[in-house]
Amino acid sequence: MAVTGGAWLRPDEIPPGTLYLLILRTLARGGEMHGYEIANSIHQLSDDVLRVEEGSLYPALQRMLVKGWVTAERGVTAGNRRARYYRLTSAGCRQLEVELSQFERVIAAITRVIQTA
């Protein structure tokens, strides 16, 4: 386990500040998706390393709705269950670019620190 800002992180825990990025990118790639599909897609694309828990996913999606980054419509899943389907908005596409830029900047900085002899 690693300590980040005084909190213990499990090795497979999503790093703080990246959940919006992961959700936005998943919706950009997958189009309209319900919450379970979003979480499952992140899990599968990360080779079963990253898990988005419901307690983090749905509050994040709600905040993203308020910010106008996504829209949501009620629908029915293939398993005949009611679900909310989320879709990226143009504001969400712009925010994805911001999130990607910030992430790449941080990763580059971390890389410089760990590669410095």
mmCIF file of C-alpha atoms in Angstrom:
data_model
loop_
_atom_site.group_PDB
_atom_site.id
_atom_site.type_symbol
_atom_site.label_atom_id
_atom_site.label_comp_id
_atom_site.label_asym_id
_atom_site.label_seq_id
_atom_site.Cartn_x
_atom_site.Cartn_y
_atom_site.Cartn_z
ATOM 1 C CA MET A 1 0.000 0.000 0.000
ATOM 2 C CA ALA A 2 1.098 3.531 -0.693
ATOM 3 C CA VAL A 3 0.393 6.654 1.305
ATOM 4 C CA THR A 4 -1.042 9.589 -0.652
ATOM 5 C CA GLY A 5 -1.987 12.766 1.171
ATOM 6 C CA GLY A 6 -2.235 10.830 4.436
ATOM 7 C CA ALA A 7 -4.570 8.175 2.974
ATOM 8 C CA TRP A 8 -3.679 4.553 2.269
ATOM 9 C CA LEU A 9 -4.163 3.408 -1.325
ATOM 10 C CA ARG A 10 -4.522 -0.187 -2.451
ATOM 11 C CA PRO A 11 -2.322 -1.025 -5.438
ATOM 12 C CA ASP A 12 -5.408 -1.246 -7.696
ATOM 13 C CA GLU A 13 -7.101 1.911 -6.421
ATOM 14 C CA ILE A 14 -7.804 4.632 -8.943
ATOM 15 C CA PRO A 15 -5.420 7.538 -8.294
ATOM 16 C CA PRO A 16 -7.074 10.678 -6.937
ATOM 17 C CA GLY A 17 -8.114 13.122 -9.638
ATOM 18 C CA THR A 18 -8.377 10.581 -12.460
ATOM 19 C CA LEU A 19 -11.953 9.320 -12.114
ATOM 20 C CA TYR A 20 -13.442 12.073 -14.316
ATOM 21 C CA LEU A 21 -10.782 11.388 -16.935
ATOM 22 C CA LEU A 22 -11.512 7.657 -16.958
ATOM 23 C CA ILE A 23 -15.283 8.153 -17.190
ATOM 24 C CA LEU A 24 -15.055 10.838 -19.885
ATOM 25 C CA ARG A 25 -12.639 8.764 -21.972
ATOM 26 C CA THR A 26 -14.790 5.662 -21.602
ATOM 27 C CA LEU A 27 -17.889 7.528 -22.784
ATOM 28 C CA ALA A 28 -15.943 9.100 -25.662
ATOM 29 C CA ARG A 29 -14.898 5.615 -26.749
ATOM 30 C CA GLY A 30 -18.149 3.767 -26.049
ATOM 31 C CA GLY A 31 -20.891 6.287 -26.789
ATOM 32 C CA GLU A 32 -24.028 5.927 -24.678
ATOM 33 C CA MET A 33 -23.485 3.662 -21.668
ATOM 34 C CA HIS A 34 -25.078 2.934 -18.312
ATOM 35 C CA GLY A 35 -23.086 2.978 -15.088
ATOM 36 C CA TYR A 36 -22.335 -0.725 -14.928
ATOM 37 C CA GLU A 37 -21.065 -0.657 -18.528
ATOM 38 C CA ILE A 38 -18.788 2.284 -17.709
ATOM 39 C CA ALA A 39 -17.331 0.563 -14.630
ATOM 40 C CA ASN A 40 -16.964 -2.739 -16.454
ATOM 41 C CA SER A 41 -15.280 -1.111 -19.457
ATOM 42 C CA ILE A 42 -12.708 0.625 -17.226
ATOM 43 C CA HIS A 43 -12.054 -2.657 -15.426
ATOM 44 C CA GLN A 44 -11.613 -4.628 -18.659
ATOM 45 C CA LEU A 45 -9.529 -2.017 -20.485
ATOM 46 C CA SER A 46 -7.183 -1.779 -17.486
ATOM 47 C CA ASP A 47 -6.562 -5.537 -17.694
ATOM 48 C CA ASP A 48 -8.602 -6.071 -14.520
ATOM 49 C CA VAL A 49 -6.479 -3.661 -12.445
ATOM 50 C CA LEU A 50 -8.789 -0.675 -11.944
ATOM 51 C CA ARG A 51 -12.172 -1.040 -10.265
ATOM 52 C CA VAL A 52 -14.666 1.802 -10.083
ATOM 53 C CA GLU A 53 -16.915 1.236 -7.104
ATOM 54 C CA GLU A 54 -20.575 2.275 -7.247
ATOM 55 C CA GLY A 55 -20.007 4.591 -4.289
ATOM 56 C CA SER A 56 -17.546 6.593 -6.407
ATOM 57 C CA LEU A 57 -19.025 6.170 -9.883
ATOM 58 C CA TYR A 58 -22.579 7.381 -9.400
ATOM 59 C CA PRO A 59 -21.728 10.500 -7.356
ATOM 60 C CA ALA A 60 -19.104 11.377 -10.011
ATOM 61 C CA LEU A 61 -21.669 10.901 -12.799
ATOM 62 C CA GLN A 62 -24.137 13.097 -10.909
ATOM 63 C CA ARG A 63 -21.509 15.865 -10.552
ATOM 64 C CA MET A 64 -20.730 15.498 -14.257
ATOM 65 C CA LEU A 65 -24.436 15.910 -15.078
ATOM 66 C CA VAL A 66 -24.553 19.120 -13.029
ATOM 67 C CA LYS A 67 -21.415 20.418 -14.789
ATOM 68 C CA GLY A 68 -22.992 19.651 -18.174
ATOM 69 C CA TRP A 69 -20.269 17.190 -19.206
ATOM 70 C CA VAL A 70 -22.775 14.357 -19.707
ATOM 71 C CA THR A 71 -26.484 13.933 -20.317
ATOM 72 C CA ALA A 72 -28.575 11.030 -19.105
ATOM 73 C CA GLU A 73 -31.709 9.282 -20.308
ATOM 74 C CA ARG A 74 -33.658 6.467 -18.763
ATOM 75 C CA GLY A 75 -33.637 3.189 -20.622
ATOM 76 C CA VAL A 76 -33.704 -0.578 -20.274
ATOM 77 C CA THR A 77 -30.622 -2.802 -20.300
ATOM 78 C CA ALA A 78 -30.228 -5.969 -22.363
ATOM 79 C CA GLY A 79 -31.119 -7.820 -19.150
ATOM 80 C CA ASN A 80 -34.446 -5.935 -18.999
ATOM 81 C CA ARG A 81 -33.407 -3.702 -16.076
ATOM 82 C CA ARG A 82 -34.082 0.001 -15.848
ATOM 83 C CA ALA A 83 -30.940 2.101 -16.079
ATOM 84 C CA ARG A 84 -29.706 5.600 -16.741
ATOM 85 C CA TYR A 85 -27.721 5.871 -19.957
ATOM 86 C CA TYR A 86 -25.008 8.533 -20.034
ATOM 87 C CA ARG A 87 -23.685 10.325 -23.097
ATOM 88 C CA LEU A 88 -20.829 12.796 -23.449
ATOM 89 C CA THR A 89 -21.767 16.393 -24.332
ATOM 90 C CA SER A 90 -19.659 18.871 -26.304
ATOM 91 C CA ALA A 91 -18.690 20.434 -22.947
ATOM 92 C CA GLY A 92 -17.667 16.933 -21.814
ATOM 93 C CA CYS A 93 -15.483 16.524 -24.901
ATOM 94 C CA ARG A 94 -13.755 19.809 -24.093
ATOM 95 C CA GLN A 95 -13.333 18.744 -20.463
ATOM 96 C CA LEU A 96 -11.836 15.442 -21.594
ATOM 97 C CA GLU A 97 -9.123 17.406 -23.407
ATOM 98 C CA VAL A 98 -8.456 19.445 -20.238
ATOM 99 C CA GLU A 99 -8.321 16.305 -18.087
ATOM 100 C CA LEU A 100 -5.987 14.549 -20.552
ATOM 101 C CA SER A 101 -3.672 17.558 -20.686
ATOM 102 C CA GLN A 102 -3.492 17.806 -16.891
ATOM 103 C CA PHE A 103 -2.912 14.057 -16.559
ATOM 104 C CA GLU A 104 -0.133 14.059 -19.156
ATOM 105 C CA ARG A 105 1.519 17.030 -17.409
ATOM 106 C CA VAL A 106 1.478 15.232 -14.052
ATOM 107 C CA ILE A 107 2.717 11.948 -15.522
ATOM 108 C CA ALA A 108 5.579 13.771 -17.275
ATOM 109 C CA ALA A 109 6.537 15.457 -13.998
ATOM 110 C CA ILE A 110 6.452 12.166 -12.092
ATOM 111 C CA THR A 111 8.531 10.520 -14.820
ATOM 112 C CA ARG A 112 11.155 13.286 -14.557
ATOM 113 C CA VAL A 113 11.359 12.803 -10.790
ATOM 114 C CA ILE A 114 11.681 9.013 -10.804
ATOM 115 C CA GLN A 115 14.161 8.973 -13.702
ATOM 116 C CA THR A 116 16.456 11.590 -12.194
ATOM 117 C CA ALA A 117 19.604 9.970 -10.815
#
